[in-house]
PDB file of C-alpha atoms in Angstrom:
ATOM      1  CA  MET K1033      60.798 -14.987 -38.861  1.00  0.00           C
ATOM      2  CA  GLN K1034      59.140 -14.150 -35.547  1.00  0.00           C
ATOM      3  CA  LYS K1035      60.049 -16.171 -32.457  1.00  0.00           C
ATOM      4  CA  ILE K1036      57.709 -17.867 -29.976  1.00  0.00           C
ATOM      5  CA  ALA K1037      58.643 -17.576 -26.300  1.00  0.00           C
ATOM      6  CA  PRO K1038      56.471 -19.660 -23.947  1.00  0.00           C
ATOM      7  CA  SER K1039      56.238 -18.042 -20.518  1.00  0.00           C
ATOM      8  CA  ILE K1040      56.816 -20.414 -17.609  1.00  0.00           C
ATOM      9  CA  LEU K1041      54.595 -18.205 -15.449  1.00  0.00           C
ATOM     10  CA  SER K1042      51.737 -20.311 -16.845  1.00  0.00           C
ATOM     11  CA  ALA K1043      53.522 -23.667 -16.586  1.00  0.00           C
ATOM     12  CA  ASP K1044      52.899 -26.295 -13.916  1.00  0.00           C
ATOM     13  CA  GLY K1045      55.297 -25.166 -11.205  1.00  0.00           C
ATOM     14  CA  SER K1046      55.459 -28.618  -9.629  1.00  0.00           C
ATOM     15  CA  ARG K1047      57.085 -30.024 -12.780  1.00  0.00           C
ATOM     16  CA  LEU K1048      58.910 -27.122 -14.376  1.00  0.00           C
ATOM     17  CA  GLY K1049      61.737 -29.209 -15.782  1.00  0.00           C
ATOM     18  CA  GLU K1050      59.300 -31.453 -17.636  1.00  0.00           C
ATOM     19  CA  GLU K1051      57.252 -28.493 -18.856  1.00  0.00           C
ATOM     20  CA  ILE K1052      60.339 -26.780 -20.253  1.00  0.00           C
ATOM     21  CA  ALA K1053      61.480 -29.964 -21.991  1.00  0.00           C
ATOM     22  CA  ALA K1054      58.007 -30.320 -23.491  1.00  0.00           C
ATOM     23  CA  VAL K1055      57.883 -26.832 -25.026  1.00  0.00           C
ATOM     24  CA  GLU K1056      61.435 -27.206 -26.283  1.00  0.00           C
ATOM     25  CA  ALA K1057      60.445 -30.427 -28.050  1.00  0.00           C
ATOM     26  CA  ALA K1058      57.296 -28.672 -29.299  1.00  0.00           C
ATOM     27  CA  GLY K1059      59.314 -26.060 -31.201  1.00  0.00           C
ATOM     28  CA  ALA K1060      59.655 -23.094 -28.837  1.00  0.00           C
ATOM     29  CA  ASP K1061      62.396 -20.648 -29.843  1.00  0.00           C
ATOM     30  CA  LEU K1062      63.237 -19.310 -26.398  1.00  0.00           C
ATOM     31  CA  LEU K1063      61.891 -19.397 -22.865  1.00  0.00           C
ATOM     32  CA  HIS K1064      60.351 -16.346 -21.197  1.00  0.00           C
ATOM     33  CA  ILE K1065      60.990 -16.191 -17.456  1.00  0.00           C
ATOM     34  CA  ASP K1066      59.058 -13.621 -15.408  1.00  0.00           C
ATOM     35  CA  ILE K1067      60.729 -12.476 -12.191  1.00  0.00           C
ATOM     36  CA  MET K1068      58.294 -10.716  -9.818  1.00  0.00           C
ATOM     37  CA  ASP K1069      59.074  -9.308  -6.382  1.00  0.00           C
ATOM     38  CA  GLY K1070      55.632  -8.622  -4.903  1.00  0.00           C
ATOM     39  CA  HIS K1071      56.404  -4.872  -4.881  1.00  0.00           C
ATOM     40  CA  PHE K1072      56.712  -3.615  -8.447  1.00  0.00           C
ATOM     41  CA  VAL K1073      53.908  -6.034  -9.346  1.00  0.00           C
ATOM     42  CA  PRO K1074      51.402  -7.745  -7.010  1.00  0.00           C
ATOM     43  CA  ASN K1075      52.871 -11.229  -7.352  1.00  0.00           C
ATOM     44  CA  LEU K1076      55.950 -13.170  -6.269  1.00  0.00           C
ATOM     45  CA  THR K1077      57.654 -15.717  -8.492  1.00  0.00           C
ATOM     46  CA  ILE K1078      61.178 -17.134  -8.681  1.00  0.00           C
ATOM     47  CA  GLY K1079      64.761 -16.034  -8.059  1.00  0.00           C
ATOM     48  CA  PRO K1080      68.172 -16.553  -9.667  1.00  0.00           C
ATOM     49  CA  GLY K1081      68.748 -19.873  -7.896  1.00  0.00           C
ATOM     50  CA  LEU K1082      65.860 -21.551  -9.669  1.00  0.00           C
ATOM     51  CA  VAL K1083      66.808 -19.947 -12.976  1.00  0.00           C
ATOM     52  CA  ALA K1084      70.299 -21.435 -12.578  1.00  0.00           C
ATOM     53  CA  SER K1085      68.867 -24.878 -11.865  1.00  0.00           C
ATOM     54  CA  LEU K1086      66.630 -24.685 -14.941  1.00  0.00           C
ATOM     55  CA  ARG K1087      69.584 -23.653 -17.100  1.00  0.00           C
ATOM     56  CA  HIS K1088      70.815 -27.256 -16.983  1.00  0.00           C
ATOM     57  CA  ARG K1089      67.481 -28.610 -18.239  1.00  0.00           C
ATOM     58  CA  THR K1090      67.292 -26.986 -21.670  1.00  0.00           C
ATOM     59  CA  ARG K1091      69.245 -25.471 -24.524  1.00  0.00           C
ATOM     60  CA  LEU K1092      66.613 -22.804 -25.128  1.00  0.00           C
ATOM     61  CA  PRO K1093      67.788 -19.209 -24.666  1.00  0.00           C
ATOM     62  CA  PHE K1094      66.537 -17.638 -21.420  1.00  0.00           C
ATOM     63  CA  ASP K1095      64.583 -14.410 -21.868  1.00  0.00           C
ATOM     64  CA  VAL K1096      64.515 -13.092 -18.284  1.00  0.00           C
ATOM     65  CA  HIS K1097      62.001 -10.322 -17.575  1.00  0.00           C
ATOM     66  CA  LEU K1098      62.670  -8.475 -14.318  1.00  0.00           C
ATOM     67  CA  MET K1099      59.425  -7.017 -12.974  1.00  0.00           C
ATOM     68  CA  ILE K1100      61.132  -5.867  -9.815  1.00  0.00           C
ATOM     69  CA  GLU K1101      62.154  -2.726  -7.965  1.00  0.00           C
ATOM     70  CA  ASN K1102      65.851  -1.775  -7.965  1.00  0.00           C
ATOM     71  CA  PRO K1103      66.712  -4.225 -10.756  1.00  0.00           C
ATOM     72  CA  GLU K1104      70.355  -3.139 -10.727  1.00  0.00           C
ATOM     73  CA  ARG K1105      70.835  -5.089  -7.483  1.00  0.00           C
ATOM     74  CA  TYR K1106      70.166  -8.404  -9.215  1.00  0.00           C
ATOM     75  CA  ILE K1107      71.688  -8.086 -12.690  1.00  0.00           C
ATOM     76  CA  ASP K1108      74.873  -9.927 -11.726  1.00  0.00           C
ATOM     77  CA  GLU K1109      72.988 -12.823 -10.129  1.00  0.00           C
ATOM     78  CA  PHE K1110      70.646 -13.361 -13.063  1.00  0.00           C
ATOM     79  CA  ALA K1111      73.514 -13.071 -15.534  1.00  0.00           C
ATOM     80  CA  LYS K1112      75.451 -15.749 -13.643  1.00  0.00           C
ATOM     81  CA  ALA K1113      72.285 -17.895 -13.539  1.00  0.00           C
ATOM     82  CA  GLY K1114      72.405 -18.251 -17.324  1.00  0.00           C
ATOM     83  CA  SER K1115      70.258 -15.461 -18.738  1.00  0.00           C
ATOM     84  CA  ASP K1116      70.687 -14.748 -22.441  1.00  0.00           C
ATOM     85  CA  TRP K1117      68.453 -11.682 -22.286  1.00  0.00           C
ATOM     86  CA  ILE K1118      67.682  -9.496 -19.267  1.00  0.00           C
ATOM     87  CA  THR K1119      64.889  -6.953 -19.546  1.00  0.00           C
ATOM     88  CA  VAL K1120      64.155  -4.249 -16.977  1.00  0.00           C
ATOM     89  CA  HIS K1121      61.194  -1.911 -16.712  1.00  0.00           C
ATOM     90  CA  VAL K1122      61.676   1.768 -17.457  1.00  0.00           C
ATOM     91  CA  GLU K1123      59.196   2.452 -14.631  1.00  0.00           C
ATOM     92  CA  ALA K1124      61.454   0.672 -12.104  1.00  0.00           C
ATOM     93  CA  ALA K1125      64.853   1.901 -13.298  1.00  0.00           C
ATOM     94  CA  VAL K1126      66.042   5.188 -11.836  1.00  0.00           C
ATOM     95  CA  HIS K1127      69.327   5.087 -13.775  1.00  0.00           C
ATOM     96  CA  LEU K1128      68.263   3.278 -16.939  1.00  0.00           C
ATOM     97  CA  HIS K1129      71.409   3.891 -18.986  1.00  0.00           C
ATOM     98  CA  ARG K1130      73.602   2.593 -16.180  1.00  0.00           C
ATOM     99  CA  ILE K1131      71.524  -0.583 -15.832  1.00  0.00           C
ATOM    100  CA  VAL K1132      71.524  -1.251 -19.580  1.00  0.00           C
ATOM    101  CA  HIS K1133      75.308  -0.932 -19.693  1.00  0.00           C
ATOM    102  CA  LEU K1134      75.641  -3.153 -16.626  1.00  0.00           C
ATOM    103  CA  ILE K1135      73.624  -5.875 -18.374  1.00  0.00           C
ATOM    104  CA  ARG K1136      75.788  -5.649 -21.476  1.00  0.00           C
ATOM    105  CA  GLU K1137      78.988  -5.711 -19.416  1.00  0.00           C
ATOM    106  CA  LYS K1138      77.873  -9.131 -18.178  1.00  0.00           C
ATOM    107  CA  GLY K1139      77.738 -10.407 -21.758  1.00  0.00           C
ATOM    108  CA  VAL K1140      73.924 -10.483 -21.773  1.00  0.00           C
ATOM    109  CA  ARG K1141      71.570  -8.845 -24.249  1.00  0.00           C
ATOM    110  CA  ALA K1142      69.748  -5.874 -22.734  1.00  0.00           C
ATOM    111  CA  GLY K1143      66.046  -5.160 -22.942  1.00  0.00           C
ATOM    112  CA  VAL K1144      63.776  -2.390 -21.689  1.00  0.00           C
ATOM    113  CA  SER K1145      60.068  -2.884 -21.026  1.00  0.00           C
ATOM    114  CA  LEU K1146      57.081  -0.536 -21.018  1.00  0.00           C
ATOM    115  CA  ASN K1147      53.802  -1.020 -19.180  1.00  0.00           C
ATOM    116  CA  PRO K1148      50.632  -0.374 -21.235  1.00  0.00           C
ATOM    117  CA  ALA K1149      50.148   3.187 -19.974  1.00  0.00           C
ATOM    118  CA  THR K1150      53.817   4.185 -20.325  1.00  0.00           C
ATOM    119  CA  PRO K1151      54.555   6.273 -23.448  1.00  0.00           C
ATOM    120  CA  LEU K1152      57.191   5.305 -26.005  1.00  0.00           C
ATOM    121  CA  SER K1153      58.887   8.668 -25.523  1.00  0.00           C
ATOM    122  CA  LEU K1154      60.470   7.384 -22.304  1.00  0.00           C
ATOM    123  CA  VAL K1155      62.578   4.814 -24.156  1.00  0.00           C
ATOM    124  CA  GLU K1156      63.460   6.872 -27.216  1.00  0.00           C
ATOM    125  CA  PRO K1157      66.798   8.120 -25.782  1.00  0.00           C
ATOM    126  CA  ILE K1158      67.933   4.584 -24.866  1.00  0.00           C
ATOM    127  CA  LEU K1159      66.911   2.765 -28.067  1.00  0.00           C
ATOM    128  CA  PRO K1160      70.359   2.840 -29.755  1.00  0.00           C
ATOM    129  CA  GLU K1161      71.873   1.167 -26.682  1.00  0.00           C
ATOM    130  CA  ILE K1162      69.504  -1.778 -26.205  1.00  0.00           C
ATOM    131  CA  ASP K1163      68.817  -5.050 -27.989  1.00  0.00           C
ATOM    132  CA  LEU K1164      65.139  -5.480 -27.160  1.00  0.00           C
ATOM    133  CA  LEU K1165      62.058  -3.375 -26.508  1.00  0.00           C
ATOM    134  CA  LEU K1166      59.396  -5.308 -24.611  1.00  0.00           C
ATOM    135  CA  ILE K1167      55.899  -3.884 -24.888  1.00  0.00           C
ATOM    136  CA  MET K1168      53.471  -5.122 -22.252  1.00  0.00           C
ATOM    137  CA  THR K1169      49.996  -5.657 -23.668  1.00  0.00           C
ATOM    138  CA  VAL K1170      48.452  -6.442 -20.278  1.00  0.00           C
ATOM    139  CA  ASN K1171      49.107  -4.864 -16.921  1.00  0.00           C
ATOM    140  CA  PRO K1172      51.958  -6.962 -15.495  1.00  0.00           C
ATOM    141  CA  GLY K1173      51.697  -9.228 -12.506  1.00  0.00           C
ATOM    142  CA  PHE K1174      49.498 -12.145 -13.503  1.00  0.00           C
ATOM    143  CA  GLY K1175      49.224 -14.633 -16.351  1.00  0.00           C
ATOM    144  CA  GLY K1176      46.077 -15.361 -18.333  1.00  0.00           C
ATOM    145  CA  GLN K1177      44.980 -11.765 -18.892  1.00  0.00           C
ATOM    146  CA  LYS K1178      43.244 -10.535 -22.032  1.00  0.00           C
ATOM    147  CA  PHE K1179      45.250  -8.650 -24.664  1.00  0.00           C
ATOM    148  CA  ILE K1180      44.626  -4.890 -24.602  1.00  0.00           C
ATOM    149  CA  ALA K1181      43.658  -4.212 -28.214  1.00  0.00           C
ATOM    150  CA  GLY K1182      44.632  -0.567 -27.930  1.00  0.00           C
ATOM    151  CA  MET K1183      48.269  -1.657 -27.765  1.00  0.00           C
ATOM    152  CA  LEU K1184      48.417  -2.544 -31.481  1.00  0.00           C
ATOM    153  CA  PRO K1185      48.956   1.107 -32.512  1.00  0.00           C
ATOM    154  CA  LYS K1186      51.668   1.393 -29.851  1.00  0.00           C
ATOM    155  CA  ILE K1187      53.487  -1.641 -31.287  1.00  0.00           C
ATOM    156  CA  ALA K1188      53.252  -0.144 -34.769  1.00  0.00           C
ATOM    157  CA  ALA K1189      54.520   3.215 -33.519  1.00  0.00           C
ATOM    158  CA  ALA K1190      57.424   1.470 -31.774  1.00  0.00           C
ATOM    159  CA  LYS K1191      58.315  -0.286 -35.033  1.00  0.00           C
ATOM    160  CA  ARG K1192      58.415   3.016 -36.901  1.00  0.00           C
ATOM    161  CA  LEU K1193      60.544   4.605 -34.196  1.00  0.00           C
ATOM    162  CA  ILE K1194      62.993   1.691 -34.180  1.00  0.00           C
ATOM    163  CA  ARG K1195      63.351   1.732 -37.967  1.00  0.00           C
ATOM    164  CA  GLU K1196      64.445   5.362 -37.733  1.00  0.00           C
ATOM    165  CA  ALA K1197      66.576   5.273 -34.583  1.00  0.00           C
ATOM    166  CA  ALA K1198      67.886   1.727 -34.031  1.00  0.00           C
ATOM    167  CA  PRO K1199      66.957  -0.822 -36.746  1.00  0.00           C
ATOM    168  CA  GLU K1200      68.674  -3.738 -34.996  1.00  0.00           C
ATOM    169  CA  VAL K1201      66.431  -3.542 -31.907  1.00  0.00           C
ATOM    170  CA  LEU K1202      63.829  -6.300 -31.656  1.00  0.00           C
ATOM    171  CA  ILE K1203      60.271  -5.781 -30.428  1.00  0.00           C
ATOM    172  CA  GLU K1204      58.842  -8.312 -27.994  1.00  0.00           C
ATOM    173  CA  VAL K1205      55.172  -8.399 -27.008  1.00  0.00           C
ATOM    174  CA  ASP K1206      54.006  -9.939 -23.739  1.00  0.00           C
ATOM    175  CA  GLY K1207      50.417 -10.353 -22.604  1.00  0.00           C
ATOM    176  CA  GLY K1208      47.346 -12.084 -23.949  1.00  0.00           C
ATOM    177  CA  VAL K1209      48.942 -13.496 -27.108  1.00  0.00           C
ATOM    178  CA  THR K1210      46.669 -16.177 -28.610  1.00  0.00           C
ATOM    179  CA  LEU K1211      46.063 -17.975 -31.876  1.00  0.00           C
ATOM    180  CA  LYS K1212      43.347 -15.417 -32.622  1.00  0.00           C
ATOM    181  CA  ASN K1213      45.533 -12.329 -32.360  1.00  0.00           C
ATOM    182  CA  ILE K1214      49.122 -13.480 -32.931  1.00  0.00           C
ATOM    183  CA  ARG K1215      49.142 -12.561 -36.605  1.00  0.00           C
ATOM    184  CA  SER K1216      47.796  -9.041 -36.039  1.00  0.00           C
ATOM    185  CA  ILE K1217      50.410  -8.501 -33.312  1.00  0.00           C
ATOM    186  CA  ALA K1218      53.179  -9.674 -35.629  1.00  0.00           C
ATOM    187  CA  ASP K1219      51.847  -7.535 -38.473  1.00  0.00           C
ATOM    188  CA  ALA K1220      51.984  -4.520 -36.156  1.00  0.00           C
ATOM    189  CA  GLY K1221      55.717  -5.097 -35.707  1.00  0.00           C
ATOM    190  CA  ALA K1222      56.430  -7.757 -33.083  1.00  0.00           C
ATOM    191  CA  ASP K1223      59.531  -9.920 -33.592  1.00  0.00           C
ATOM    192  CA  MET K1224      59.219 -12.029 -30.425  1.00  0.00           C
ATOM    193  CA  LEU K1225      55.873 -13.150 -29.012  1.00  0.00           C
ATOM    194  CA  VAL K1226      55.469 -14.314 -25.434  1.00  0.00           C
ATOM    195  CA  ALA K1227      52.745 -16.927 -25.043  1.00  0.00           C
ATOM    196  CA  GLY K1228      51.899 -18.215 -21.588  1.00  0.00           C
ATOM    197  CA  SER K1229      48.461 -19.651 -20.932  1.00  0.00           C
ATOM    198  CA  SER K1230      47.770 -20.046 -24.656  1.00  0.00           C
ATOM    199  CA  VAL K1231      50.596 -22.603 -24.798  1.00  0.00           C
ATOM    200  CA  PHE K1232      50.704 -24.157 -21.331  1.00  0.00           C
ATOM    201  CA  GLY K1233      46.915 -24.122 -21.087  1.00  0.00           C
ATOM    202  CA  SER K1234      46.523 -26.039 -24.331  1.00  0.00           C
ATOM    203  CA  GLY K1235      46.178 -29.774 -24.604  1.00  0.00           C
ATOM    204  CA  ASP K1236      49.013 -30.162 -27.090  1.00  0.00           C
ATOM    205  CA  TYR K1237      52.044 -27.851 -26.922  1.00  0.00           C
ATOM    206  CA  ALA K1238      53.437 -28.938 -30.290  1.00  0.00           C
ATOM    207  CA  GLU K1239      50.104 -28.432 -32.016  1.00  0.00           C
ATOM    208  CA  THR K1240      49.658 -24.968 -30.498  1.00  0.00           C
ATOM    209  CA  ILE K1241      53.179 -23.709 -31.200  1.00  0.00           C
ATOM    210  CA  GLY K1242      53.020 -25.220 -34.694  1.00  0.00           C
ATOM    211  CA  ALA K1243      49.725 -23.440 -35.351  1.00  0.00           C
ATOM    212  CA  MET K1244      51.208 -20.145 -34.148  1.00  0.00           C
ATOM    213  CA  LYS K1245      54.191 -20.514 -36.459  1.00  0.00           C
ATOM    214  CA  SER K1246      51.937 -21.404 -39.374  1.00  0.00           C
ATOM    215  CA  LEU K1247      49.890 -18.261 -38.805  1.00  0.00           C
ATOM    216  CA  LEU K1248      53.050 -16.170 -38.646  1.00  0.00           C
ATOM    217  CA  ALA K1249      54.440 -17.727 -41.830  1.00  0.00           C
ATOM    218  CA  ALA K1250      51.276 -17.332 -43.889  1.00  0.00           C
ATOM    219  CA  PRO K1251      51.481 -14.683 -46.638  1.00  0.00           C
ATOM    220  CA  THR K1252      49.749 -11.391 -46.026  1.00  0.00           C
ATOM    221  CA  VAL K1253      46.462 -11.085 -47.877  1.00  0.00           C
ATOM    222  CA  THR K1254      45.766  -7.675 -49.398  1.00  0.00           C
ATOM    223  CA  VAL K1255      42.347  -6.651 -50.654  1.00  0.00           C
TER     224      VAL K1255
END
């Protein structure tokens, strides 16, 4: 069954602890935490200190997405802060294999992310050594963007590649996931779906997450 990962980038930053407790109670499977440095992407978010403080507020696994330059400098800090997953961008990692092994040495699951315009061929050599492939379906840096429909074939191609090369690797999709498109994204091959504004911008977190899970659980209709 696919997992729903609300992204706190779209939460009310003045009451993060309450927001996290609310989505946990609403049925979220894990929490997606975007780390931005204002260089790799044009936005600045949070650091390992805040991640560590949030770790005490929830039992949800932390899916930490590093959208930063030189990610190897911060792996140890985010691991100590309580990350269960740490994902780095292939575009920002000069020595990708070394960073992936560093993440795993810390006892954390390792992920690699691709921006929309980055081809799958760049991650093919590393697939057997990672736990997660994160496919961005918007250009990273801001929440609330519209899903790039042209990414569906890329997700499907990634699923085929993973089946052949590394069947245990999960596919995560981040960007513009809504009630209208979540099923088509899952059908293309996504195992984990990041939902930011579609959850935190809704009036009822439990209703929205429940509706997403119902759509994912519904049988496929063939004509």
